[in-house]
Every structure is written in structure tokens, then in C-alpha cells.
PDB file of N, CA and C in Angstrom:
ATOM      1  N   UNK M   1      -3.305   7.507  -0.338  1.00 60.00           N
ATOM      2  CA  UNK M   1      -4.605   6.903  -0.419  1.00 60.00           C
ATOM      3  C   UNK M   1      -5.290   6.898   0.941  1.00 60.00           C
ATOM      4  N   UNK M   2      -4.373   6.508   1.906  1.00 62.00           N
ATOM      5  CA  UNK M   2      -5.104   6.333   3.536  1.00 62.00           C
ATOM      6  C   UNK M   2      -5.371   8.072   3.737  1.00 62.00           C
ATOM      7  N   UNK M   3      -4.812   8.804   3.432  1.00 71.00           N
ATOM      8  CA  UNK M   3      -5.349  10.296   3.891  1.00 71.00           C
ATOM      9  C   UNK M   3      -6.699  10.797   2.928  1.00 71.00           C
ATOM     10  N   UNK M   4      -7.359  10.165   2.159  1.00 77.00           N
ATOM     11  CA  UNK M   4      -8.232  10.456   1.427  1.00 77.00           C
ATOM     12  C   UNK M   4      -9.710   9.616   2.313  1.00 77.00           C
ATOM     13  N   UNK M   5      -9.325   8.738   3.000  1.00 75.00           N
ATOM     14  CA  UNK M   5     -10.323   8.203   3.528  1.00 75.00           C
ATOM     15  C   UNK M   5     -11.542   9.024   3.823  1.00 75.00           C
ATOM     16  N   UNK M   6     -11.619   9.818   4.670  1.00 78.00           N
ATOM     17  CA  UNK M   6     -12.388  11.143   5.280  1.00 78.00           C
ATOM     18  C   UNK M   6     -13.246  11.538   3.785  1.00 78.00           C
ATOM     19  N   UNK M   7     -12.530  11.775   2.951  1.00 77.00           N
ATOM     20  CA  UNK M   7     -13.349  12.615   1.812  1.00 77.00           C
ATOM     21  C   UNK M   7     -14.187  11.337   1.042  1.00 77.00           C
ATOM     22  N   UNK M   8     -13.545  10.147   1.003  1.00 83.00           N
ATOM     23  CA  UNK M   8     -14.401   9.569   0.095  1.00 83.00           C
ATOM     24  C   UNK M   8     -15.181   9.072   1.205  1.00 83.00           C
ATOM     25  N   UNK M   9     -15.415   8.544   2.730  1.00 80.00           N
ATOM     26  CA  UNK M   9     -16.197   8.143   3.125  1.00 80.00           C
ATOM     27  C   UNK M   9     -17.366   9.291   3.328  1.00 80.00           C
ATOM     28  N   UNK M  10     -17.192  10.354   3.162  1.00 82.00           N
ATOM     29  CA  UNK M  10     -17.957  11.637   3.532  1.00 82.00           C
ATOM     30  C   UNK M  10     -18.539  12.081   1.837  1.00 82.00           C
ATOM     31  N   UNK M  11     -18.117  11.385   0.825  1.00 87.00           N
ATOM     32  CA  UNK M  11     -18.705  11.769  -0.661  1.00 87.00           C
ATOM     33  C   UNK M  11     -18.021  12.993  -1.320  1.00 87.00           C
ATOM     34  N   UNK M  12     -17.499  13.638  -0.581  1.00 84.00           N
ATOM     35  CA  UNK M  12     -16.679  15.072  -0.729  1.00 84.00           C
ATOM     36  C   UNK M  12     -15.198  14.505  -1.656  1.00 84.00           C
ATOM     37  N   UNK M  13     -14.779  15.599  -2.926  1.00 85.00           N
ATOM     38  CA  UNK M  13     -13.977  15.338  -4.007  1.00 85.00           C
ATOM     39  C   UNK M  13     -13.078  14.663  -3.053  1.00 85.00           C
ATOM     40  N   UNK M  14     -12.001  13.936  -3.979  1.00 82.00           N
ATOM     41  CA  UNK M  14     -10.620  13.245  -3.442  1.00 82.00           C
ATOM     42  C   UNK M  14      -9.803  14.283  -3.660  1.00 82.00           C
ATOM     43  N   UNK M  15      -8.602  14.684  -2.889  1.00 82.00           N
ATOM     44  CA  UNK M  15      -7.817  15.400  -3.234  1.00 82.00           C
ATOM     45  C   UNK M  15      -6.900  15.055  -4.333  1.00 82.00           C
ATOM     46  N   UNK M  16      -6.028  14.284  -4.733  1.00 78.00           N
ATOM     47  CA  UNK M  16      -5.537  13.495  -5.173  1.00 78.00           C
ATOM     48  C   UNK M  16      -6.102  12.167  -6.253  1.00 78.00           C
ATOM     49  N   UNK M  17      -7.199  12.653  -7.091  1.00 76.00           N
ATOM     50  CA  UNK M  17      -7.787  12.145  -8.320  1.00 76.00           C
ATOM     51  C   UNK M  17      -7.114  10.716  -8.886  1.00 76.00           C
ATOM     52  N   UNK M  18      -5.469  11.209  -9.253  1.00 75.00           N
ATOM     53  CA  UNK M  18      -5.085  10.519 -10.512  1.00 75.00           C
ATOM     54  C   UNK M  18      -4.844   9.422  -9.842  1.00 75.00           C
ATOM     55  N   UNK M  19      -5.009   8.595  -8.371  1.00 74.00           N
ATOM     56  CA  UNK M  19      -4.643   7.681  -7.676  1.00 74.00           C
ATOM     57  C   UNK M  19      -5.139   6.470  -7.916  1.00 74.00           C
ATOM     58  N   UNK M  20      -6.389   6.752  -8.145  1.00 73.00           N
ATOM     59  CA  UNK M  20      -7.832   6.277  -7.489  1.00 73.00           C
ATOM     60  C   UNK M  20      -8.055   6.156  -9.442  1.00 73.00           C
ATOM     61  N   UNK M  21      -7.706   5.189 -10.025  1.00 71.00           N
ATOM     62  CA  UNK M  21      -8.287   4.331 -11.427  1.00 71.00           C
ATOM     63  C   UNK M  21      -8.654   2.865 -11.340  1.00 71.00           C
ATOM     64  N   UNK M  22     -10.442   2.974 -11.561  1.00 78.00           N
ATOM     65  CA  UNK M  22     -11.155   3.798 -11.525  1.00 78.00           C
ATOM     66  C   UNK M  22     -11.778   4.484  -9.947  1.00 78.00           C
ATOM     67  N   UNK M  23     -12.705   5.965 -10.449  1.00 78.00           N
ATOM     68  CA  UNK M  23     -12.699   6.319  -9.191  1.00 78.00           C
ATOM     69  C   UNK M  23     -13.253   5.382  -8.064  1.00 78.00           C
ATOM     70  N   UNK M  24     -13.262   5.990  -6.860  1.00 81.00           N
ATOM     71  CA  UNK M  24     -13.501   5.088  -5.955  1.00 81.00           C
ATOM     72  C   UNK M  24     -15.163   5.000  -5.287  1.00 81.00           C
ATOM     73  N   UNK M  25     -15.592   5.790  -5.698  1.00 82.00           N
ATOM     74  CA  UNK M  25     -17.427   5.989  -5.908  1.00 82.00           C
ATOM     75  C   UNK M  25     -17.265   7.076  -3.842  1.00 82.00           C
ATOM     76  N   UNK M  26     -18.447   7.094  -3.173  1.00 85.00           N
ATOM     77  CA  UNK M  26     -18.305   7.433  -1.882  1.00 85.00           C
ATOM     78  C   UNK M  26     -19.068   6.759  -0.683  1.00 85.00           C
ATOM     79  N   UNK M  27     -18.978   6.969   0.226  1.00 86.00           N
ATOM     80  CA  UNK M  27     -19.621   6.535   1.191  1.00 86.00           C
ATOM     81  C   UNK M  27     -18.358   5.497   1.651  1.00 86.00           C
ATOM     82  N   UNK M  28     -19.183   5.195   3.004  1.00 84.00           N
ATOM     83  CA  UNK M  28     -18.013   4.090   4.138  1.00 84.00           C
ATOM     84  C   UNK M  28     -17.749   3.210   3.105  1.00 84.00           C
ATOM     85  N   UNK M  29     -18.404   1.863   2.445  1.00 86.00           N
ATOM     86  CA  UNK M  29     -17.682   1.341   1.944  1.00 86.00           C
ATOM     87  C   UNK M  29     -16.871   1.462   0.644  1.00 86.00           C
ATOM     88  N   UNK M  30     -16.941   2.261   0.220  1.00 86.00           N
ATOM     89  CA  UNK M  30     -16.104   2.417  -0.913  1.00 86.00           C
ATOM     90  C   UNK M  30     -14.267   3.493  -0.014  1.00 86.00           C
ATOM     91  N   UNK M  31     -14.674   3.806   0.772  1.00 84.00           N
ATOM     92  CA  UNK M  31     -13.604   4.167   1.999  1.00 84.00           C
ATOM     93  C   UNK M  31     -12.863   3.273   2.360  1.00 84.00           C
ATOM     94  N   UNK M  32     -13.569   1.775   3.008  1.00 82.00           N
ATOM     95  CA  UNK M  32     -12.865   1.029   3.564  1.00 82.00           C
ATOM     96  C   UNK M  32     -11.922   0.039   2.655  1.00 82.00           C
ATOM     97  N   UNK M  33     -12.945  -0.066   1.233  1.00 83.00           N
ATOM     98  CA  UNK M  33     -12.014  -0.620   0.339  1.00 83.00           C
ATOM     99  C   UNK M  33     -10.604   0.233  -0.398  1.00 83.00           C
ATOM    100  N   UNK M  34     -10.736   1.319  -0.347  1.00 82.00           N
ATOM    101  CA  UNK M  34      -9.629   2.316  -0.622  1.00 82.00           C
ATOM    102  C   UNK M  34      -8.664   1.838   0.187  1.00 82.00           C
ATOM    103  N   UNK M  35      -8.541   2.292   2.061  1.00 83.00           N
ATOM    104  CA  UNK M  35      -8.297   1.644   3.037  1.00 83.00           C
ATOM    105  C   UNK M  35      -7.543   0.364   3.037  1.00 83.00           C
ATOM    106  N   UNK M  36      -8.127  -0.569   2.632  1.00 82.00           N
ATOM    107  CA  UNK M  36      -7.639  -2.359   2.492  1.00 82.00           C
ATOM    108  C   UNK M  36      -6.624  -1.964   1.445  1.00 82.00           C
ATOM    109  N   UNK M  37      -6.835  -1.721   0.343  1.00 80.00           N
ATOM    110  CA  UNK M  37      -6.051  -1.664  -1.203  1.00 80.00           C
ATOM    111  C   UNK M  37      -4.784  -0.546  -0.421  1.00 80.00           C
ATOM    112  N   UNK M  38      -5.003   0.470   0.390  1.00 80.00           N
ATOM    113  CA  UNK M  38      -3.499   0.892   0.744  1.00 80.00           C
ATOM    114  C   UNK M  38      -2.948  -0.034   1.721  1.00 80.00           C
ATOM    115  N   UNK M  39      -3.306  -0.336   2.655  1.00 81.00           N
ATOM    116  CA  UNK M  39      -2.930  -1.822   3.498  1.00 81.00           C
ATOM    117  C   UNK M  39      -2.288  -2.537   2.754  1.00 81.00           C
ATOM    118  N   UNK M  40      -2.693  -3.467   1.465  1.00 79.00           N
ATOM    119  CA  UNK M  40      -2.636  -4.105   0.987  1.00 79.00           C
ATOM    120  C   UNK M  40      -1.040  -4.097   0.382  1.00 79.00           C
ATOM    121  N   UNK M  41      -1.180  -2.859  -0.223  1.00 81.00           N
ATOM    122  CA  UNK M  41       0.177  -2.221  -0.799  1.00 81.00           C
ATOM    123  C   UNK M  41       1.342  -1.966  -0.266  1.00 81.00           C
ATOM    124  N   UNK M  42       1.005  -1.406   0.859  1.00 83.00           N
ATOM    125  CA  UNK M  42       1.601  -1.559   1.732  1.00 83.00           C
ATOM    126  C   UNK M  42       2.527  -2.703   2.326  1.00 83.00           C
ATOM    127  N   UNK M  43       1.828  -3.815   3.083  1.00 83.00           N
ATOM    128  CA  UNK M  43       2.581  -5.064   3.230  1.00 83.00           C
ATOM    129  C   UNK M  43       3.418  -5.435   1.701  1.00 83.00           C
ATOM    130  N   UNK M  44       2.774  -5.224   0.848  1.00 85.00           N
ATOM    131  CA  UNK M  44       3.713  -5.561  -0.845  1.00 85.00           C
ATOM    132  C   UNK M  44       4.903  -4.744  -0.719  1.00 85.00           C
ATOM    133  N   UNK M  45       4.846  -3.610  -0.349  1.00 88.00           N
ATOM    134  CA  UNK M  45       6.060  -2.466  -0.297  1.00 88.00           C
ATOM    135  C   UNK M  45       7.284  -2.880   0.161  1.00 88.00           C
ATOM    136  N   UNK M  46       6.709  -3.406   1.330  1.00 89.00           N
ATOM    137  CA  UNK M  46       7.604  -3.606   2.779  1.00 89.00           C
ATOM    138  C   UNK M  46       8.092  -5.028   2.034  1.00 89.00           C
ATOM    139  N   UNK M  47       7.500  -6.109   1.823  1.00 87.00           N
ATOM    140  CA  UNK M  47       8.021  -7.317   1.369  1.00 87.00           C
ATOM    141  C   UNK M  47       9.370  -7.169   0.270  1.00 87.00           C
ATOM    142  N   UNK M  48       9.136  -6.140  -0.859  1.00 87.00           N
ATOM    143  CA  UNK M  48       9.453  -6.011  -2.215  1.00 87.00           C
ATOM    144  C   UNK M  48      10.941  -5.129  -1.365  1.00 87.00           C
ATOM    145  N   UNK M  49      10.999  -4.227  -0.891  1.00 89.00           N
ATOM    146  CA  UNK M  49      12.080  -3.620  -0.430  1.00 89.00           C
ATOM    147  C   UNK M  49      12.802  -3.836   0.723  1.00 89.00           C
ATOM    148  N   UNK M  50      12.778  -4.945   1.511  1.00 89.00           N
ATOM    149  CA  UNK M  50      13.514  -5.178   2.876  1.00 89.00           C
ATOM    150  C   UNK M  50      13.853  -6.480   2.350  1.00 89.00           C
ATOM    151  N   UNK M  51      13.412  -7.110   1.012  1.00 86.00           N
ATOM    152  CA  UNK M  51      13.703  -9.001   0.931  1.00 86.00           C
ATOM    153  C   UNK M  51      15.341  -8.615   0.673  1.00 86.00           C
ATOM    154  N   UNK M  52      15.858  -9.991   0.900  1.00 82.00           N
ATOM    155  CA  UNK M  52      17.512  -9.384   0.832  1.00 82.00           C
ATOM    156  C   UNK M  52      17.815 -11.536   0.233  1.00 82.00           C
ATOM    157  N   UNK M  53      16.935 -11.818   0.405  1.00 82.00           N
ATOM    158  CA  UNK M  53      17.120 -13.590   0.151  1.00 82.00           C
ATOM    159  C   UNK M  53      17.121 -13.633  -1.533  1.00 82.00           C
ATOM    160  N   UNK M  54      16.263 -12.791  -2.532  1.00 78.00           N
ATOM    161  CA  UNK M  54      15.540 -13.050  -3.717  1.00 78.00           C
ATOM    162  C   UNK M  54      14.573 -13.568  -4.077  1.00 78.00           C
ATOM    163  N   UNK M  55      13.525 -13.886  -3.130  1.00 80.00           N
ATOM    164  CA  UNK M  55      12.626 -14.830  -3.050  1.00 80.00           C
ATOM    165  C   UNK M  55      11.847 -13.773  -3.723  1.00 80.00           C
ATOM    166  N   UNK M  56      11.449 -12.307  -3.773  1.00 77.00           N
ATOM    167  CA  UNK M  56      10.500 -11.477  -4.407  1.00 77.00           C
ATOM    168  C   UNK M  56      11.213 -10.942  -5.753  1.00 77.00           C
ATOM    169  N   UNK M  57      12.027 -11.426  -6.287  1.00 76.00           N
ATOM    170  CA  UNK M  57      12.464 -11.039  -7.345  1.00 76.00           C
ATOM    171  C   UNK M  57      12.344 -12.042  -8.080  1.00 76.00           C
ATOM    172  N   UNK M  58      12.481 -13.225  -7.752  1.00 77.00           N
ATOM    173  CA  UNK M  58      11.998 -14.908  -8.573  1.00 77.00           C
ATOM    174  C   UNK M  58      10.780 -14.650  -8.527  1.00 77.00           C
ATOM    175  N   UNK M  59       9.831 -13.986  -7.712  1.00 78.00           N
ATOM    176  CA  UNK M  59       8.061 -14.153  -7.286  1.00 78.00           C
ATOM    177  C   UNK M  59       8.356 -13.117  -9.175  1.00 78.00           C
ATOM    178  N   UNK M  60       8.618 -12.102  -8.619  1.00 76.00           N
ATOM    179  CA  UNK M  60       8.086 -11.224 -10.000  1.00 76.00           C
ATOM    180  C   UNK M  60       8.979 -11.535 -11.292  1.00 76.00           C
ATOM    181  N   UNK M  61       9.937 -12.288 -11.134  1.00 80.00           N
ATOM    182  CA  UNK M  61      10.241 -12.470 -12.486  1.00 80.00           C
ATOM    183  C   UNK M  61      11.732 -11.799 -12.893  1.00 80.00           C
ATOM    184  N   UNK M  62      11.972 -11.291 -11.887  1.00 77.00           N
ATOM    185  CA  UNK M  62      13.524 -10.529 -12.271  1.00 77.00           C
ATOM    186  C   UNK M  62      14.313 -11.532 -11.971  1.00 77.00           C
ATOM    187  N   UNK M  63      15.364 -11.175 -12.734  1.00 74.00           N
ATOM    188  CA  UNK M  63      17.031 -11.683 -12.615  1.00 74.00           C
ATOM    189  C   UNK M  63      17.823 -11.037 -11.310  1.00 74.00           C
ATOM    190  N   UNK M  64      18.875 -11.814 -11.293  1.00 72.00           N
ATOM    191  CA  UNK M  64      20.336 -11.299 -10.782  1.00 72.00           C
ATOM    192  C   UNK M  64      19.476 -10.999  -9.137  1.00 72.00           C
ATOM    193  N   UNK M  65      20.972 -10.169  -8.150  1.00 75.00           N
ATOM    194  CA  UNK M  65      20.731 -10.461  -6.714  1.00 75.00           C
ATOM    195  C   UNK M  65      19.449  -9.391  -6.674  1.00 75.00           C
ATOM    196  N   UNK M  66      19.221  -9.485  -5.388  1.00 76.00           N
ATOM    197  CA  UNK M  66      18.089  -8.546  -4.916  1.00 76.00           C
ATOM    198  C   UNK M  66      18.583  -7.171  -5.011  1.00 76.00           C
ATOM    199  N   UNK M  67      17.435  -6.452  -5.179  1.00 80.00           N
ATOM    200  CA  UNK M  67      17.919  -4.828  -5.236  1.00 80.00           C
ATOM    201  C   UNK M  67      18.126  -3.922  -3.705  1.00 80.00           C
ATOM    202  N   UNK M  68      19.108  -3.334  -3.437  1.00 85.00           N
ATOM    203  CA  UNK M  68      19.174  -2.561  -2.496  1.00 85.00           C
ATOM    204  C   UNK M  68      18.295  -1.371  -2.946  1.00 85.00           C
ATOM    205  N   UNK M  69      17.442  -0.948  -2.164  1.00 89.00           N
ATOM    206  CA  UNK M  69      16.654   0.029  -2.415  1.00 89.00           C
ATOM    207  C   UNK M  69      17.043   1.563  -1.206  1.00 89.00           C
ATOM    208  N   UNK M  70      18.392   1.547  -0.781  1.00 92.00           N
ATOM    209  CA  UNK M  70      19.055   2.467   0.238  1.00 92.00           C
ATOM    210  C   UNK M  70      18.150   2.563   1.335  1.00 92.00           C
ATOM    211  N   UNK M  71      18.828   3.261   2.758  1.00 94.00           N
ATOM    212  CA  UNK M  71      18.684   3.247   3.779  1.00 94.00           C
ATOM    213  C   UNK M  71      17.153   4.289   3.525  1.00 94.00           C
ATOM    214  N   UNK M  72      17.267   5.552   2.713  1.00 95.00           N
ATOM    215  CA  UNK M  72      16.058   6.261   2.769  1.00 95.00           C
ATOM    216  C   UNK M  72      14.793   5.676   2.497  1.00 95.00           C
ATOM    217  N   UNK M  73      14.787   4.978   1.115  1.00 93.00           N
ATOM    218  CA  UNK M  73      13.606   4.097   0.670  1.00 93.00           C
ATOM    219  C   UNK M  73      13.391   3.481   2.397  1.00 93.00           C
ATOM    220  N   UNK M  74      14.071   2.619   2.594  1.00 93.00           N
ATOM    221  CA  UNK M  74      13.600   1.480   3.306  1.00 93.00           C
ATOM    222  C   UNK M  74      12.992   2.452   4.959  1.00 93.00           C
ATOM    223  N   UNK M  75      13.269   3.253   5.665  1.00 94.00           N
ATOM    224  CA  UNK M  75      13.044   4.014   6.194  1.00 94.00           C
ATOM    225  C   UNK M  75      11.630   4.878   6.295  1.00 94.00           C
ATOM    226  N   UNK M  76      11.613   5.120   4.998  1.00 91.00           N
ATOM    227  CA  UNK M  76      10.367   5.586   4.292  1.00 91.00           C
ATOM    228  C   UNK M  76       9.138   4.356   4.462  1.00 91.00           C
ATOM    229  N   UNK M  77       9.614   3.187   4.192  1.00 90.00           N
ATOM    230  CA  UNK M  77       8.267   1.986   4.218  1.00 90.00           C
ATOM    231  C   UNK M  77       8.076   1.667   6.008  1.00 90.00           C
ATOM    232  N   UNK M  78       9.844   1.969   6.292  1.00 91.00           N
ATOM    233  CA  UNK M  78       9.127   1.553   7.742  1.00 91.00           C
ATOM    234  C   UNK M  78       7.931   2.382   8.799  1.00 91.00           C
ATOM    235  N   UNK M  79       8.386   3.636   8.351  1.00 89.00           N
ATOM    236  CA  UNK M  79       7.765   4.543   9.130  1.00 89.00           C
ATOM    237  C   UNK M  79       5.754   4.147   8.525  1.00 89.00           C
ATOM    238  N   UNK M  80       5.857   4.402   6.800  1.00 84.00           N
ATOM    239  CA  UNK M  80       4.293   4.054   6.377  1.00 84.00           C
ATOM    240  C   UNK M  80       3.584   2.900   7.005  1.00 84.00           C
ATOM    241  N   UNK M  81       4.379   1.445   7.678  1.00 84.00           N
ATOM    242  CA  UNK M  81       4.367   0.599   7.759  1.00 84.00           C
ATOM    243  C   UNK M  81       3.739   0.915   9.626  1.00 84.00           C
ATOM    244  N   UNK M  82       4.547   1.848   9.974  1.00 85.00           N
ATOM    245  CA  UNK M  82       4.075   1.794  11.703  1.00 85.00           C
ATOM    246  C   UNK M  82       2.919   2.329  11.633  1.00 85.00           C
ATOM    247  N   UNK M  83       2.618   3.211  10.443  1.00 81.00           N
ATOM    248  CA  UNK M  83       1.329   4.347  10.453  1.00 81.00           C
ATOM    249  C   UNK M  83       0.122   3.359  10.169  1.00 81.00           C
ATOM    250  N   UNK M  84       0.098   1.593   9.879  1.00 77.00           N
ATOM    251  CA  UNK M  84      -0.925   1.093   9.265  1.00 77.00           C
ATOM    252  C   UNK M  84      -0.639  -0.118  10.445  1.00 77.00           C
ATOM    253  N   UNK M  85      -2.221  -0.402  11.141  1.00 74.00           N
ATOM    254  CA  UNK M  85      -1.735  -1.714  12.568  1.00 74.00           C
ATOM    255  C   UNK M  85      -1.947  -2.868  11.482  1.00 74.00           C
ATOM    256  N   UNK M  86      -1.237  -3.724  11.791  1.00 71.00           N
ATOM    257  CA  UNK M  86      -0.811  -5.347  11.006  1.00 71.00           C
ATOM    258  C   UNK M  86      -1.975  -5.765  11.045  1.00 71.00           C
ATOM    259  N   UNK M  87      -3.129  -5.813  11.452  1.00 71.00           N
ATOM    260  CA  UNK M  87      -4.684  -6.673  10.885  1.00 71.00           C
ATOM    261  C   UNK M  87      -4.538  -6.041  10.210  1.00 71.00           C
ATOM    262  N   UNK M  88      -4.869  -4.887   9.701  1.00 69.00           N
ATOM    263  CA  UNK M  88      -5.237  -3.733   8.348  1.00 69.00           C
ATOM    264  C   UNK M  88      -4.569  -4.340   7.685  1.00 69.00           C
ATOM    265  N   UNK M  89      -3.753  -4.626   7.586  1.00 66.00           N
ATOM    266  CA  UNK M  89      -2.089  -5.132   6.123  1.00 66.00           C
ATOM    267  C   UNK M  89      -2.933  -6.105   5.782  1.00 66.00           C
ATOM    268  N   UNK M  90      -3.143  -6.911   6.737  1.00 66.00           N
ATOM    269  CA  UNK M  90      -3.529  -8.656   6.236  1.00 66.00           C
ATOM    270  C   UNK M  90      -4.830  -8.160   5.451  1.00 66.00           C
ATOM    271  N   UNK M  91      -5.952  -7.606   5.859  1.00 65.00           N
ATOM    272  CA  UNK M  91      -7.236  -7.507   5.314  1.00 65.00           C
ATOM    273  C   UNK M  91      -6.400  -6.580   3.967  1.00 65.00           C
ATOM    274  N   UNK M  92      -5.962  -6.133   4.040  1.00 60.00           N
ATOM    275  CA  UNK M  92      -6.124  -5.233   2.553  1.00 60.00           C
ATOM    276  C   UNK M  92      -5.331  -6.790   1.514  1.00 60.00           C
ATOM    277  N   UNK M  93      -4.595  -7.038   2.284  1.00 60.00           N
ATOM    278  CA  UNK M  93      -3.907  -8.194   1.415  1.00 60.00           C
ATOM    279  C   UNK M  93      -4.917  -9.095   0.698  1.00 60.00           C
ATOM    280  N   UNK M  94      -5.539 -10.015   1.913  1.00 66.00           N
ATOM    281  CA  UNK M  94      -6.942 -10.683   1.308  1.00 66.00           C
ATOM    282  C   UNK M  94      -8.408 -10.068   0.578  1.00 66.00           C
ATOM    283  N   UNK M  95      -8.104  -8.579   0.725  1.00 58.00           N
ATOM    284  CA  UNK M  95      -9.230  -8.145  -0.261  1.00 58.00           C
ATOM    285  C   UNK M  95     -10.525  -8.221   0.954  1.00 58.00           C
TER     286      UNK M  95
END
């Protein structure tokens, strides 16, 4: 979603269509809200796969211990996680 920024703030197709329900219209702000909503997801990612207490598995409703999601998953969020600076997380969080 964050690599699409450029095209939807510029009005030019999204590469990646089936992401974006419904589409995301163009221009800066319909960019920056794309933007926030991957932020957003982001901090959710990172919460949902590094919790090791159960506190996000009572939040959503699952049973039994927390899920190990392996060294690759978690690796994978950290790196997406360095690629997005921590104001961005919070604003996409609060919308």
C-alpha cells in the first residue's frame, strides 16, 4: 500500500488494484489516507505477532497460548516496521 502512494497522489492507475476496497479515489489526500491505513496496520501487525503475554488474543477473541508466528514472520514486521517512522504508526492508528 505505502509503495502506491506516488500513483494515487499523482491520479495515475494503482498498481496493485485488489488492495485498495473501495478504491482509493486520487490526489494528496486520498494518498495520505492510504498512507495512515498502512501505518495503521502496520503498528496492528507488529502488536498481533511479537505479543507473547495473550493480551491480543483475549483483545480478538481467541483461545489457548499466544501464537508463535516464527523467526521469519516476525523479522518480516520488523524490517516493514523500520521502513514506517513511529508518528506515521500512531496517525494511521488514530485515523
Amino acid at each position: 500500500m505505502i509503495s502506491e502512494y506516488n500513483n494515487i497522489a499523482s491520479g495515475r492507475p494503482v498498481q496493485h488494484p485488489n488492495q485498495f476496497r473501495p478504491a482509493p479515489g486520487s490526489g494528496e489526500a486520498a494518498a495520505v489516507k492510504v498512507f495512515q491505513e498502512a501505518c495503521g496496520r502496520t503498528m496492528m501487525v507488529e502488536l498481533i505477532v511479537n505479543d507473547t503475554s495473550g493480551r491480543m488474543a483475549m483483545m480478538t477473541g481467541s483461545s489457548g497460548p499466544p501464537l508463535d508466528y516464527g523467526e521469519r514472520v516476525k523479522q518480516a514486521v520488523a524490517d516493514l516496521d523500520k521502513a514506517i517512522p513511529d508518528e506515521h504508526k500512531m496517525a494511521g492508528m488514530l485515523g
